[in-house]
mmCIF file of C-alpha atoms in Angstrom:
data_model
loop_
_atom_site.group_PDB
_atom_site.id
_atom_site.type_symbol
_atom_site.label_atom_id
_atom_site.label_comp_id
_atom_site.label_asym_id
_atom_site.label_seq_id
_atom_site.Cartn_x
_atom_site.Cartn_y
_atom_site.Cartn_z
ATOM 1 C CA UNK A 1 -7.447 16.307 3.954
ATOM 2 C CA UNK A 2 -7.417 13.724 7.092
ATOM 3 C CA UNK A 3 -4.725 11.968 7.393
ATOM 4 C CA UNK A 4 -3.574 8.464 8.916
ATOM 5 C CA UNK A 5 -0.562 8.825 11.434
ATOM 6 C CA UNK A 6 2.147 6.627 12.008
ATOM 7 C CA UNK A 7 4.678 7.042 14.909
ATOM 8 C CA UNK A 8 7.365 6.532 15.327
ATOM 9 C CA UNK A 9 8.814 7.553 12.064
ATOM 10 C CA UNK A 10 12.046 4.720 13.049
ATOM 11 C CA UNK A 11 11.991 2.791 15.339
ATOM 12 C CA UNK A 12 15.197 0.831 16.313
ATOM 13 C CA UNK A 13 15.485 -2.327 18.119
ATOM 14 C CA UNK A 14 17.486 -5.268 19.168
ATOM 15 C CA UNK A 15 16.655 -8.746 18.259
ATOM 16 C CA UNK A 16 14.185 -10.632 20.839
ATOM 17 C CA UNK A 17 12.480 -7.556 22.392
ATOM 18 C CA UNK A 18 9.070 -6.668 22.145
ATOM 19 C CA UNK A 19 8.239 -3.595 19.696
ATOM 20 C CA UNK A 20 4.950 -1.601 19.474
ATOM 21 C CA UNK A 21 4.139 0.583 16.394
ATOM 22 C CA UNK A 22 1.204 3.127 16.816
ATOM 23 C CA UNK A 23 -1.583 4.600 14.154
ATOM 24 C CA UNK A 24 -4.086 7.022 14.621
ATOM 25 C CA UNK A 25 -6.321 5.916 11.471
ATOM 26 C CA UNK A 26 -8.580 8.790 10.363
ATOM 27 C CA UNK A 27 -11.273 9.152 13.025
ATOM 28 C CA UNK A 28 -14.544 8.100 11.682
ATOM 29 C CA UNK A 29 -12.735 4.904 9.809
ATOM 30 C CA UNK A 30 -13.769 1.364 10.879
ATOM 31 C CA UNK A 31 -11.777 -1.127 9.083
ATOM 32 C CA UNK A 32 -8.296 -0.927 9.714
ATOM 33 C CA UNK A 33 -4.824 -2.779 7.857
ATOM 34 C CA UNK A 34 -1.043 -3.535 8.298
ATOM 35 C CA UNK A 35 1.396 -3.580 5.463
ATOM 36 C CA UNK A 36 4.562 -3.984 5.031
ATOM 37 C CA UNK A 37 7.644 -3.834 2.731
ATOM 38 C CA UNK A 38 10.827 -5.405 3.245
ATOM 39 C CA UNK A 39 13.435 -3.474 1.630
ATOM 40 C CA UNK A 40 13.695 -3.807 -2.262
ATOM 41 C CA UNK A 41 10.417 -6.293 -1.913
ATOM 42 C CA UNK A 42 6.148 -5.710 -2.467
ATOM 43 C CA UNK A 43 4.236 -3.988 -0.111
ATOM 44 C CA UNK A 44 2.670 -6.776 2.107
ATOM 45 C CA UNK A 45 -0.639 -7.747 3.656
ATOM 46 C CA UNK A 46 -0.109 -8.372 7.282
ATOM 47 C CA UNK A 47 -3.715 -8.008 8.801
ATOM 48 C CA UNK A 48 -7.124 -6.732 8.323
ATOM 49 C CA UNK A 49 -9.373 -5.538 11.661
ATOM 50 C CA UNK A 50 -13.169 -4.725 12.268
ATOM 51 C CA UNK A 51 -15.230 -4.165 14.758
ATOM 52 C CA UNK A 52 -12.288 -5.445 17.207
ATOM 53 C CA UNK A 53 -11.877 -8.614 15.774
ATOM 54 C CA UNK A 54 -9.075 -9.830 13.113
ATOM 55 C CA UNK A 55 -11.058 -10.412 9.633
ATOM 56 C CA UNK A 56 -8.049 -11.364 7.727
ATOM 57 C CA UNK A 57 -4.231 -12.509 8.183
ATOM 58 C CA UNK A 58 -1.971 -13.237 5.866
ATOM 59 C CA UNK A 59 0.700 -16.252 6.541
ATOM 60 C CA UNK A 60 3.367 -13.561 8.019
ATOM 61 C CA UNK A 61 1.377 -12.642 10.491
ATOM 62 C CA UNK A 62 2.061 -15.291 13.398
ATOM 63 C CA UNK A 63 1.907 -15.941 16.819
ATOM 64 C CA UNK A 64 4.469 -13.167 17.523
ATOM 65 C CA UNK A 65 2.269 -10.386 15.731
ATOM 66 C CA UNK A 66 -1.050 -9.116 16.946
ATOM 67 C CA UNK A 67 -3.003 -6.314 16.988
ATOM 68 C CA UNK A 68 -5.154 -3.855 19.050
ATOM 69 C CA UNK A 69 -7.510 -1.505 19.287
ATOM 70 C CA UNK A 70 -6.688 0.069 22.943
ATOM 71 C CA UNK A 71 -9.200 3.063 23.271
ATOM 72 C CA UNK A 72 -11.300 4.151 20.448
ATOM 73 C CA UNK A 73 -8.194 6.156 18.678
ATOM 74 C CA UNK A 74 -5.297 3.997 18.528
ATOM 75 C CA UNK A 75 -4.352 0.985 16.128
ATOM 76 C CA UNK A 76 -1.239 -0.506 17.775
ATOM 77 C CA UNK A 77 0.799 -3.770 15.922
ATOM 78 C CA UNK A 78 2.760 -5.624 18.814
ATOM 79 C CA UNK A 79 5.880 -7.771 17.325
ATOM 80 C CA UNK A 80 6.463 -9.779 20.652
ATOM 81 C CA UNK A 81 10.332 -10.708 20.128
ATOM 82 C CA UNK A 82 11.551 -9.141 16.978
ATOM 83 C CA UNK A 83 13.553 -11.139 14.821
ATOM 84 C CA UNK A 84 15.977 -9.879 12.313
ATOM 85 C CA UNK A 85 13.708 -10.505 9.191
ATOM 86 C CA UNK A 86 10.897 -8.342 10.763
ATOM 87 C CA UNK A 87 13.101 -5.031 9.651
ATOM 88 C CA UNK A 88 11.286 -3.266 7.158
ATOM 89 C CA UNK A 89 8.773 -0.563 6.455
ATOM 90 C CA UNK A 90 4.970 -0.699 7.852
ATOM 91 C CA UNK A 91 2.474 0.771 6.800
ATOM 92 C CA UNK A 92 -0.584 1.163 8.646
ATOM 93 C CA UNK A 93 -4.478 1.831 6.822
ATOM 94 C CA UNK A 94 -7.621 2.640 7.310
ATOM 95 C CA UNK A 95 -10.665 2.930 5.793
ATOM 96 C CA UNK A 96 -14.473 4.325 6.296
ATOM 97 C CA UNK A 97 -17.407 1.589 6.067
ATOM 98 C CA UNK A 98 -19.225 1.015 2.962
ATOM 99 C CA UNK A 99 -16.256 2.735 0.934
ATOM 100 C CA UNK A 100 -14.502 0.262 -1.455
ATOM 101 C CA UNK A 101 -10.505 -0.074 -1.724
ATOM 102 C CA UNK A 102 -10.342 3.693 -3.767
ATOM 103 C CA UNK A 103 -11.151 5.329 -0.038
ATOM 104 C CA UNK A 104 -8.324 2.679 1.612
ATOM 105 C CA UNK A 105 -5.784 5.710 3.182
ATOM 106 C CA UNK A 106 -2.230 5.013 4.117
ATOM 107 C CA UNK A 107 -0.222 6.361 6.862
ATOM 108 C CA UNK A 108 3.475 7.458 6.071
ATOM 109 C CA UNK A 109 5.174 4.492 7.696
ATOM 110 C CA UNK A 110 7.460 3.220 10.564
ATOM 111 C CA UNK A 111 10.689 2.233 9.246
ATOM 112 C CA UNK A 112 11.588 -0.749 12.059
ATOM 113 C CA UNK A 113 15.110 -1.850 12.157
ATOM 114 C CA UNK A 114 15.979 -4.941 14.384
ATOM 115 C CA UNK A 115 19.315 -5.291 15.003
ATOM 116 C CA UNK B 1 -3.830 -16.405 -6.139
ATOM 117 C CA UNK B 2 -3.845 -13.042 -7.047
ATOM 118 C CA UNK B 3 -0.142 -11.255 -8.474
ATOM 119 C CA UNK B 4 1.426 -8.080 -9.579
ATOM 120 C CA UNK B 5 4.465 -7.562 -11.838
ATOM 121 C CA UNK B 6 6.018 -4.299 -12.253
ATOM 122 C CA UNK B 7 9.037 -5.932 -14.794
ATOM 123 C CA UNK B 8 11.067 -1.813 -13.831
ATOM 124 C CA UNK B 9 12.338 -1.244 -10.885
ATOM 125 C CA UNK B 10 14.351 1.767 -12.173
ATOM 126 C CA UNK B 11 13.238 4.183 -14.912
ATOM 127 C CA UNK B 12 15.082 7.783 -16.026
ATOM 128 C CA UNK B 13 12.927 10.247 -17.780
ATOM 129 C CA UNK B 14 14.205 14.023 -18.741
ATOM 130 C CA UNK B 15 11.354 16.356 -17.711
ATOM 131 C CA UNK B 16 8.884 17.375 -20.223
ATOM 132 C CA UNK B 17 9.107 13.631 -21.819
ATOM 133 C CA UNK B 18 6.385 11.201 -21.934
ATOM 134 C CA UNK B 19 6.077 8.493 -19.358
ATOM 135 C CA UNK B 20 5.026 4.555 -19.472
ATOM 136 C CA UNK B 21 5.219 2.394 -15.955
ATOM 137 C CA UNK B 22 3.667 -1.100 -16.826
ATOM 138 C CA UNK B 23 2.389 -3.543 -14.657
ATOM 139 C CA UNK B 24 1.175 -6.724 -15.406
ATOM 140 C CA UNK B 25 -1.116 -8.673 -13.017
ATOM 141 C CA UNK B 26 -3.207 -12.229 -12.251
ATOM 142 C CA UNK B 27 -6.109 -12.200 -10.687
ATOM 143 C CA UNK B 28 -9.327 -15.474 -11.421
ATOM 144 C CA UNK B 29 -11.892 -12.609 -12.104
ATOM 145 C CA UNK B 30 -12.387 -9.077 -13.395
ATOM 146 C CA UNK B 31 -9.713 -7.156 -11.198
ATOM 147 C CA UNK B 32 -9.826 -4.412 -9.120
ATOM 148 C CA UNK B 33 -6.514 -2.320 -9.932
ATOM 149 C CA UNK B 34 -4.923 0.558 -8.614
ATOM 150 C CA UNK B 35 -1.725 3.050 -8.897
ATOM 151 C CA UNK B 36 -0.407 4.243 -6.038
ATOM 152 C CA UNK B 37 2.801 6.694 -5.275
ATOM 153 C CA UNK B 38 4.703 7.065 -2.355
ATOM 154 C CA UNK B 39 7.044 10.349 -2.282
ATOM 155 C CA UNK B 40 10.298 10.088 0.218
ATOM 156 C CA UNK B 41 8.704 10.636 3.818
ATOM 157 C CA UNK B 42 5.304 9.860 2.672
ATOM 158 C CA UNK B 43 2.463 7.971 2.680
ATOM 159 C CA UNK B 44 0.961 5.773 0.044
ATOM 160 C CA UNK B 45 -0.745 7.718 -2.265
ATOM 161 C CA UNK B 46 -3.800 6.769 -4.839
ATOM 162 C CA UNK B 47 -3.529 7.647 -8.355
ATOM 163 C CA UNK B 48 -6.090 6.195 -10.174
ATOM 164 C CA UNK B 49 -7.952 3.174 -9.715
ATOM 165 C CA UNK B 50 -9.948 0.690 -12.044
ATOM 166 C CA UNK B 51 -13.321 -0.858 -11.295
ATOM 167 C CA UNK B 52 -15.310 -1.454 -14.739
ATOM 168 C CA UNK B 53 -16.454 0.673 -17.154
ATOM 169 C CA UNK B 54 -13.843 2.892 -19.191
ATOM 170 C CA UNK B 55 -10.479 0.693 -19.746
ATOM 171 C CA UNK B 56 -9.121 4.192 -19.506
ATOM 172 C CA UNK B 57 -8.842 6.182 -16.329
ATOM 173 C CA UNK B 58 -7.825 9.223 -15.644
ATOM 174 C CA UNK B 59 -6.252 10.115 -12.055
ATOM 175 C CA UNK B 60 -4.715 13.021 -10.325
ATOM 176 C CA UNK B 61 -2.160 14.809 -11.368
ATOM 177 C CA UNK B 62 -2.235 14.179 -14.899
ATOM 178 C CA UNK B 63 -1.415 10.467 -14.799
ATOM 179 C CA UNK B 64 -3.911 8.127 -17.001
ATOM 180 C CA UNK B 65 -3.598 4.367 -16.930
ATOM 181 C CA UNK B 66 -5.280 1.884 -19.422
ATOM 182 C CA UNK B 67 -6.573 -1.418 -18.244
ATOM 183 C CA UNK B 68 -5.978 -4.381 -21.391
ATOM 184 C CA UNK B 69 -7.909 -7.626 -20.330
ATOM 185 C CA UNK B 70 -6.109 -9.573 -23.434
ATOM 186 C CA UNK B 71 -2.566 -8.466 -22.060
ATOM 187 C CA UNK B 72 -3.556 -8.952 -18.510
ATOM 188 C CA UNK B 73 -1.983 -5.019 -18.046
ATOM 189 C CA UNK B 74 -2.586 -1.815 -16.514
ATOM 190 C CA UNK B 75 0.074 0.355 -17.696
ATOM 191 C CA UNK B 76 0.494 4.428 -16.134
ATOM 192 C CA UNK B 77 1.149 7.231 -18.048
ATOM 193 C CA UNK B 78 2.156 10.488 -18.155
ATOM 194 C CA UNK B 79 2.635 12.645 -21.301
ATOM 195 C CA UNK B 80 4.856 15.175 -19.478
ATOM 196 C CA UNK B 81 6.452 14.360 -16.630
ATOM 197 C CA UNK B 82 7.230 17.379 -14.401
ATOM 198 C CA UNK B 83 10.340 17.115 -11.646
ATOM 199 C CA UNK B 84 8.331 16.750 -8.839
ATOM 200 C CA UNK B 85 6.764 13.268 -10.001
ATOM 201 C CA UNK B 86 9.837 11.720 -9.058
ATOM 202 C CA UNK B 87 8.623 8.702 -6.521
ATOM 203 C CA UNK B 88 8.451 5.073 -6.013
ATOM 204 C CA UNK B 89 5.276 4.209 -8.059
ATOM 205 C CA UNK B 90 2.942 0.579 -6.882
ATOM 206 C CA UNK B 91 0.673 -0.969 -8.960
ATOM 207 C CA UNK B 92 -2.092 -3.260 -7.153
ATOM 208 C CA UNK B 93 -4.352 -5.282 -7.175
ATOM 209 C CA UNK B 94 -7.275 -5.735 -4.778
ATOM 210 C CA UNK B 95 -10.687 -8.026 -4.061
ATOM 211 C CA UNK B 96 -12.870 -7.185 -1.038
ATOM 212 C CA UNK B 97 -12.732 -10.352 1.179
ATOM 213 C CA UNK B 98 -15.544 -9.806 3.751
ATOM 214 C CA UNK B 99 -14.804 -6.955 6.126
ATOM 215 C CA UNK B 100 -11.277 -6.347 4.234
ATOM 216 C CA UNK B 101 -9.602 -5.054 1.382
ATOM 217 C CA UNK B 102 -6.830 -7.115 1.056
ATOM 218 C CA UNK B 103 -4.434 -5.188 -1.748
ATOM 219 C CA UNK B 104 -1.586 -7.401 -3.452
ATOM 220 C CA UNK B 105 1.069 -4.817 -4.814
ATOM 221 C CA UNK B 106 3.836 -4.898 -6.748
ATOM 222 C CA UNK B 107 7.670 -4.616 -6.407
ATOM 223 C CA UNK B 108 7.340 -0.828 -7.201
ATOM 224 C CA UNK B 109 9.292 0.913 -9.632
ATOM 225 C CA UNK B 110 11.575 4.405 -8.937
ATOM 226 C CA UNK B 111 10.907 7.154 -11.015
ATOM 227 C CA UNK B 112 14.049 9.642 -11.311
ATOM 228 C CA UNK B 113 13.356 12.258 -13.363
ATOM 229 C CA UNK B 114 16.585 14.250 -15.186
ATOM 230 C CA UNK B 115 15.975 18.241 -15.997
#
C-alpha cells in the first residue's frame, strides 16, 4: 500500500533556530496537511495546502510556520526560530483529489524536541 | 466549533475480552466521524469511518463503532481483543472546508492489553 513518509524520525533542536521537517506525500496526492500533538494533548490542525497555495490555517500556525512545496515531491514545514512549546509530534497528510477525509493518509511522524 | 471527547485516556483489557472506547463529540450538523489507531513507530491509521447511512460500521480488523445522534457518541468496539491491538486509539471528527479536510481529534486513549 503507498505510503506517506516523514523524515526525520527525531529531530532535535535548540531554542531559536530554524527547523525543517520533510514529507514525501503519496505521489499522485494533491491536497496536503500538518498535524500535530503535543505530548499527552489532541492531534492538531496546523495547515491545509492545494495547488501551492495555503487553503486553511489554524490559529497555531503563525508567522514563524510556513510551508512548501519545493519540487513536485516534497512537502516541507519550516518552524523559523523554534520555541520551546513547538516540541511535539507532527504529522504530515495527504490526500488524492475528489476523495473525501476516509482516503486522508498519515505519515508516521517527526518527533521534534526543542531544547 | 467542532469537539471531540475521549473521557479514557488509559484502558486495560485481558485478551480475548470484549472492548468499548467511547468518544463523545460536537459538531452544528450531521458529523463526519472517524477512528483512527496509531501503533508505536507508526502512522495514523483509519479504522472505520461514518458518513450517513448505517449508525453501525464495521472497519478493519474486527473493530465496529456505532454512531448515537441522541447521545452525541461514536463509541469503538471490539468483541475480542487480540494482543496485538494494543495502540493509542483517536476518535475524530471532520467537515470538508473547501480544498481541506480539516479533522478535529481527540485526546486519544491507550489501549494495553494483559494476556
Amino acid at each position: 500500500e503507498p505510503e506517506v513518509t516523514q523524515t526525520p524520525s527525531h529531530q532535535v533542536t535548540q531554542m531559536g533556530q530554524e527547523v525543517i521537517l520533510r514529507c514525501v506525500p503519496i505521489s499522485n496526492h494533491l491536497y496536503f496537511y500538518w498535524y500535530r500533538q503535543i505530548l499527552g494533548q489532541k492531534v492538531e490542525f496546523l495547515v491545509s495546502f492545494y495547488n501551492n497555495e495555503i487553503s486553511e490555517k489554524s490559529e497555531i500556525f503563525d508567522d514563524q510556520f510556513s510551508v512548501e512545496r519545493p519540487d513536485g515531491s516534497n512537502f516541507t514545514l519550516k518552524i523559523r526560530s523554534t520555541k520551546l512549546e513547538d516540541s511535539a509530534m507532527y504529522f504530515c497528510a495527504s490526500r488524492y483529489r475528489g476523495e473525501t477525509n476516509e482516503k486522508l493518509f498519515f505519515g508516521s511522524g517527526t518527533q521534534l524536541s526543542v531544547l | 466549533a467542532q469537539s471531540v471527547t475521549q473521557p479514557d485516556i488509559h484502558i486495560t483489557v485481558s485478551e480475548g475480552a470484549s472492548l468499548e472506547l467511547r468518544c463523545n463529540y460536537s459538531y452544528g450538523a450531521t458529523p463526519y466521524l472517524f477512528w483512527y489507531v496509531q501503533s508505536p513507530g507508526q502512522g495514523l491509521q483509519l479504522l472505520l469511518k461514518y458518513f450517513s447511512g448505517d449508525t453501525l460500521v464495521q472497519g478493519i480488523k474486527g473493530f465496529e463503532a456505532e454512531f448515537k445522534r441522541s447521545q452525541s457518541s461514536f463509541n469503538l468496539r471490539k468483541p475480542s481483543v487480540h494482543w496485538s491491538d494494543a495502540a493509542e486509539y483517536f476518535c475524530a471528527v471532520g467537515r470538508v472546508t473547501g480544498g481541506g479536510n480539516k479533522l478535529t481529534f481527540g485526546t486519544g486513549t491507550q489501549l494495553k492489553v494483559e494476556l
